[in-house]
Amino acid sequence: VRVEPKVFFANERTFISWLQFCALLLTVALNLLNFGDDTSRFVGAAFIGLTATVAIYSLYRFERRAWMINNHIDGRYDDLWGPAVLCVLLVTALVVSY
């Protein structure tokens, strides 16, 4: 399997986009913690936990894909469960906040 440089950059771009989403979510969480009532503070704390989980998961996926690329392993490079679980958790947190 021949690996082109654009594959490495695509992996990095994906990781950076997940981290940008984490930064946005962290901003929302900090605003809820600072300017909200008791329920909003609880949801803000949940968002911080969710942000940490997403950041760790995205680092895991980045490292795993980089390892697969470096070792020329054929396999699935897409992520089937991560985005779906993230959406379910975000909708759950938003429903709880309202």
mmCIF file with all atom_site columns, C-alpha atoms in Angstrom:
data_model
loop_
_atom_site.group_PDB
_atom_site.id
_atom_site.type_symbol
_atom_site.label_atom_id
_atom_site.label_alt_id
_atom_site.label_comp_id
_atom_site.label_asym_id
_atom_site.label_entity_id
_atom_site.label_seq_id
_atom_site.pdbx_PDB_ins_code
_atom_site.Cartn_x
_atom_site.Cartn_y
_atom_site.Cartn_z
_atom_site.occupancy
_atom_site.B_iso_or_equiv
_atom_site.pdbx_formal_charge
_atom_site.auth_seq_id
_atom_site.auth_comp_id
_atom_site.auth_asym_id
_atom_site.auth_atom_id
_atom_site.pdbx_PDB_model_num
ATOM 1  C CA . VAL A 1 1  ? 0.000   0.000  0.000  1.00 0.00 ? 1  VAL A CA 1
ATOM 2  C CA . ARG A 1 2  ? 1.466   3.330  -1.075 1.00 0.00 ? 2  ARG A CA 1
ATOM 3  C CA . VAL A 1 3  ? 0.762   6.201  1.309  1.00 0.00 ? 3  VAL A CA 1
ATOM 4  C CA . GLU A 1 4  ? 0.753   9.720  -0.067 1.00 0.00 ? 4  GLU A CA 1
ATOM 5  C CA . PRO A 1 5  ? 1.462   12.816 2.059  1.00 0.00 ? 5  PRO A CA 1
ATOM 6  C CA . LYS A 1 6  ? -2.118  14.020 1.658  1.00 0.00 ? 6  LYS A CA 1
ATOM 7  C CA . VAL A 1 7  ? -3.244  11.091 3.832  1.00 0.00 ? 7  VAL A CA 1
ATOM 8  C CA . PHE A 1 8  ? -1.161  12.341 6.759  1.00 0.00 ? 8  PHE A CA 1
ATOM 9  C CA . PHE A 1 9  ? -2.520  15.854 6.321  1.00 0.00 ? 9  PHE A CA 1
ATOM 10 C CA . ALA A 1 10 ? -6.108  14.611 6.121  1.00 0.00 ? 10 ALA A CA 1
ATOM 11 C CA . ASN A 1 11 ? -5.637  12.826 9.425  1.00 0.00 ? 11 ASN A CA 1
ATOM 12 C CA . GLU A 1 12 ? -4.266  15.997 11.001 1.00 0.00 ? 12 GLU A CA 1
ATOM 13 C CA . ARG A 1 13 ? -7.073  18.129 9.560  1.00 0.00 ? 13 ARG A CA 1
ATOM 14 C CA . THR A 1 14 ? -9.659  15.771 11.021 1.00 0.00 ? 14 THR A CA 1
ATOM 15 C CA . PHE A 1 15 ? -7.999  15.913 14.428 1.00 0.00 ? 15 PHE A CA 1
ATOM 16 C CA . ILE A 1 16 ? -7.824  19.705 14.338 1.00 0.00 ? 16 ILE A CA 1
ATOM 17 C CA . SER A 1 17 ? -11.495 19.987 13.394 1.00 0.00 ? 17 SER A CA 1
ATOM 18 C CA . TRP A 1 18 ? -12.461 17.804 16.364 1.00 0.00 ? 18 TRP A CA 1
ATOM 19 C CA . LEU A 1 19 ? -10.347 20.005 18.625 1.00 0.00 ? 19 LEU A CA 1
ATOM 20 C CA . GLN A 1 20 ? -12.029 23.131 17.245 1.00 0.00 ? 20 GLN A CA 1
ATOM 21 C CA . PHE A 1 21 ? -15.368 21.607 18.138 1.00 0.00 ? 21 PHE A CA 1
ATOM 22 C CA . CYS A 1 22 ? -14.046 20.870 21.634 1.00 0.00 ? 22 CYS A CA 1
ATOM 23 C CA . ALA A 1 23 ? -12.972 24.508 22.024 1.00 0.00 ? 23 ALA A CA 1
ATOM 24 C CA . LEU A 1 24 ? -16.438 25.688 21.003 1.00 0.00 ? 24 LEU A CA 1
ATOM 25 C CA . LEU A 1 25 ? -18.112 23.274 23.396 1.00 0.00 ? 25 LEU A CA 1
ATOM 26 C CA . LEU A 1 26 ? -15.783 24.328 26.197 1.00 0.00 ? 26 LEU A CA 1
ATOM 27 C CA . THR A 1 27 ? -16.705 27.969 25.591 1.00 0.00 ? 27 THR A CA 1
ATOM 28 C CA . VAL A 1 28 ? -20.391 27.121 25.938 1.00 0.00 ? 28 VAL A CA 1
ATOM 29 C CA . ALA A 1 29 ? -19.688 25.117 29.090 1.00 0.00 ? 29 ALA A CA 1
ATOM 30 C CA . LEU A 1 30 ? -17.750 27.938 30.733 1.00 0.00 ? 30 LEU A CA 1
ATOM 31 C CA . ASN A 1 31 ? -20.493 30.431 29.900 1.00 0.00 ? 31 ASN A CA 1
ATOM 32 C CA . LEU A 1 32 ? -23.084 28.149 31.453 1.00 0.00 ? 32 LEU A CA 1
ATOM 33 C CA . LEU A 1 33 ? -20.942 27.747 34.557 1.00 0.00 ? 33 LEU A CA 1
ATOM 34 C CA . ASN A 1 34 ? -20.330 31.470 34.970 1.00 0.00 ? 34 ASN A CA 1
ATOM 35 C CA . PHE A 1 35 ? -23.667 32.996 34.041 1.00 0.00 ? 35 PHE A CA 1
ATOM 36 C CA . GLY A 1 36 ? -26.319 30.339 34.662 1.00 0.00 ? 36 GLY A CA 1
ATOM 37 C CA . ASP A 1 37 ? -28.565 29.124 37.442 1.00 0.00 ? 37 ASP A CA 1
ATOM 38 C CA . ASP A 1 38 ? -28.125 25.802 39.241 1.00 0.00 ? 38 ASP A CA 1
ATOM 39 C CA . THR A 1 39 ? -29.449 23.685 36.363 1.00 0.00 ? 39 THR A CA 1
ATOM 40 C CA . SER A 1 40 ? -27.257 25.524 33.860 1.00 0.00 ? 40 SER A CA 1
ATOM 41 C CA . ARG A 1 41 ? -24.223 25.007 36.052 1.00 0.00 ? 41 ARG A CA 1
ATOM 42 C CA . PHE A 1 42 ? -24.928 21.290 36.186 1.00 0.00 ? 42 PHE A CA 1
ATOM 43 C CA . VAL A 1 43 ? -25.233 21.192 32.397 1.00 0.00 ? 43 VAL A CA 1
ATOM 44 C CA . GLY A 1 44 ? -22.048 23.275 32.076 1.00 0.00 ? 44 GLY A CA 1
ATOM 45 C CA . ALA A 1 45 ? -20.194 20.751 34.212 1.00 0.00 ? 45 ALA A CA 1
ATOM 46 C CA . ALA A 1 46 ? -21.599 17.947 32.030 1.00 0.00 ? 46 ALA A CA 1
ATOM 47 C CA . PHE A 1 47 ? -20.410 19.811 28.926 1.00 0.00 ? 47 PHE A CA 1
ATOM 48 C CA . ILE A 1 48 ? -16.915 20.074 30.391 1.00 0.00 ? 48 ILE A CA 1
ATOM 49 C CA . GLY A 1 49 ? -16.895 16.312 30.944 1.00 0.00 ? 49 GLY A CA 1
ATOM 50 C CA . LEU A 1 50 ? -18.205 15.782 27.428 1.00 0.00 ? 50 LEU A CA 1
ATOM 51 C CA . THR A 1 51 ? -15.525 18.085 26.034 1.00 0.00 ? 51 THR A CA 1
ATOM 52 C CA . ALA A 1 52 ? -12.773 16.179 27.822 1.00 0.00 ? 52 ALA A CA 1
ATOM 53 C CA . THR A 1 53 ? -14.176 12.873 26.594 1.00 0.00 ? 53 THR A CA 1
ATOM 54 C CA . VAL A 1 54 ? -14.377 14.077 22.991 1.00 0.00 ? 54 VAL A CA 1
ATOM 55 C CA . ALA A 1 55 ? -10.830 15.481 23.113 1.00 0.00 ? 55 ALA A CA 1
ATOM 56 C CA . ILE A 1 56 ? -9.412  12.228 24.468 1.00 0.00 ? 56 ILE A CA 1
ATOM 57 C CA . TYR A 1 57 ? -11.383 10.180 21.951 1.00 0.00 ? 57 TYR A CA 1
ATOM 58 C CA . SER A 1 58 ? -10.217 12.353 19.061 1.00 0.00 ? 58 SER A CA 1
ATOM 59 C CA . LEU A 1 59 ? -6.599  11.987 20.204 1.00 0.00 ? 59 LEU A CA 1
ATOM 60 C CA . TYR A 1 60 ? -7.058  8.221  20.339 1.00 0.00 ? 60 TYR A CA 1
ATOM 61 C CA . ARG A 1 61 ? -8.520  8.133  16.822 1.00 0.00 ? 61 ARG A CA 1
ATOM 62 C CA . PHE A 1 62 ? -5.739  10.389 15.497 1.00 0.00 ? 62 PHE A CA 1
ATOM 63 C CA . GLU A 1 63 ? -2.998  8.235  16.997 1.00 0.00 ? 63 GLU A CA 1
ATOM 64 C CA . ARG A 1 64 ? -4.625  5.026  15.804 1.00 0.00 ? 64 ARG A CA 1
ATOM 65 C CA . ARG A 1 65 ? -4.993  6.299  12.247 1.00 0.00 ? 65 ARG A CA 1
ATOM 66 C CA . ALA A 1 66 ? -1.417  7.614  12.261 1.00 0.00 ? 66 ALA A CA 1
ATOM 67 C CA . TRP A 1 67 ? -0.185  4.214  13.415 1.00 0.00 ? 67 TRP A CA 1
ATOM 68 C CA . MET A 1 68 ? -2.218  2.494  10.684 1.00 0.00 ? 68 MET A CA 1
ATOM 69 C CA . ILE A 1 69 ? -0.847  4.901  8.059  1.00 0.00 ? 69 ILE A CA 1
ATOM 70 C CA . ASN A 1 70 ? 2.756   4.506  9.187  1.00 0.00 ? 70 ASN A CA 1
ATOM 71 C CA . ASN A 1 71 ? 2.508   0.714  9.207  1.00 0.00 ? 71 ASN A CA 1
ATOM 72 C CA . HIS A 1 72 ? 0.678   0.592  5.844  1.00 0.00 ? 72 HIS A CA 1
ATOM 73 C CA . ILE A 1 73 ? -2.272  -1.312 7.291  1.00 0.00 ? 73 ILE A CA 1
ATOM 74 C CA . ASP A 1 74 ? -5.365  -1.793 5.197  1.00 0.00 ? 74 ASP A CA 1
ATOM 75 C CA . GLY A 1 75 ? -8.440  -1.247 7.262  1.00 0.00 ? 75 GLY A CA 1
ATOM 76 C CA . ARG A 1 76 ? -11.235 1.112  8.127  1.00 0.00 ? 76 ARG A CA 1
ATOM 77 C CA . TYR A 1 77 ? -10.057 4.648  8.583  1.00 0.00 ? 77 TYR A CA 1
ATOM 78 C CA . ASP A 1 78 ? -13.523 6.072  9.050  1.00 0.00 ? 78 ASP A CA 1
ATOM 79 C CA . ASP A 1 79 ? -15.278 6.523  12.360 1.00 0.00 ? 79 ASP A CA 1
ATOM 80 C CA . LEU A 1 80 ? -18.745 5.018  12.522 1.00 0.00 ? 80 LEU A CA 1
ATOM 81 C CA . TRP A 1 81 ? -19.614 5.486  16.186 1.00 0.00 ? 81 TRP A CA 1
ATOM 82 C CA . GLY A 1 82 ? -17.882 8.666  17.323 1.00 0.00 ? 82 GLY A CA 1
ATOM 83 C CA . PRO A 1 83 ? -20.027 11.297 15.584 1.00 0.00 ? 83 PRO A CA 1
ATOM 84 C CA . ALA A 1 84 ? -23.277 9.449  16.339 1.00 0.00 ? 84 ALA A CA 1
ATOM 85 C CA . VAL A 1 85 ? -22.490 9.085  20.047 1.00 0.00 ? 85 VAL A CA 1
ATOM 86 C CA . LEU A 1 86 ? -21.389 12.717 20.198 1.00 0.00 ? 86 LEU A CA 1
ATOM 87 C CA . CYS A 1 87 ? -24.679 13.900 18.683 1.00 0.00 ? 87 CYS A CA 1
ATOM 88 C CA . VAL A 1 88 ? -26.727 11.797 21.100 1.00 0.00 ? 88 VAL A CA 1
ATOM 89 C CA . LEU A 1 89 ? -24.794 13.146 24.085 1.00 0.00 ? 89 LEU A CA 1
ATOM 90 C CA . LEU A 1 90 ? -25.136 16.746 22.906 1.00 0.00 ? 90 LEU A CA 1
ATOM 91 C CA . VAL A 1 91 ? -28.880 16.443 22.321 1.00 0.00 ? 91 VAL A CA 1
ATOM 92 C CA . THR A 1 92 ? -29.283 14.822 25.749 1.00 0.00 ? 92 THR A CA 1
ATOM 93 C CA . ALA A 1 93 ? -27.357 17.637 27.418 1.00 0.00 ? 93 ALA A CA 1
ATOM 94 C CA . LEU A 1 94 ? -29.402 20.281 25.581 1.00 0.00 ? 94 LEU A CA 1
ATOM 95 C CA . VAL A 1 95 ? -32.695 18.610 26.530 1.00 0.00 ? 95 VAL A CA 1
ATOM 96 C CA . VAL A 1 96 ? -31.629 18.521 30.174 1.00 0.00 ? 96 VAL A CA 1
ATOM 97 C CA . SER A 1 97 ? -30.664 22.208 30.101 1.00 0.00 ? 97 SER A CA 1
ATOM 98 C CA . TYR A 1 98 ? -34.120 23.291 28.900 1.00 0.00 ? 98 TYR A CA 1
#
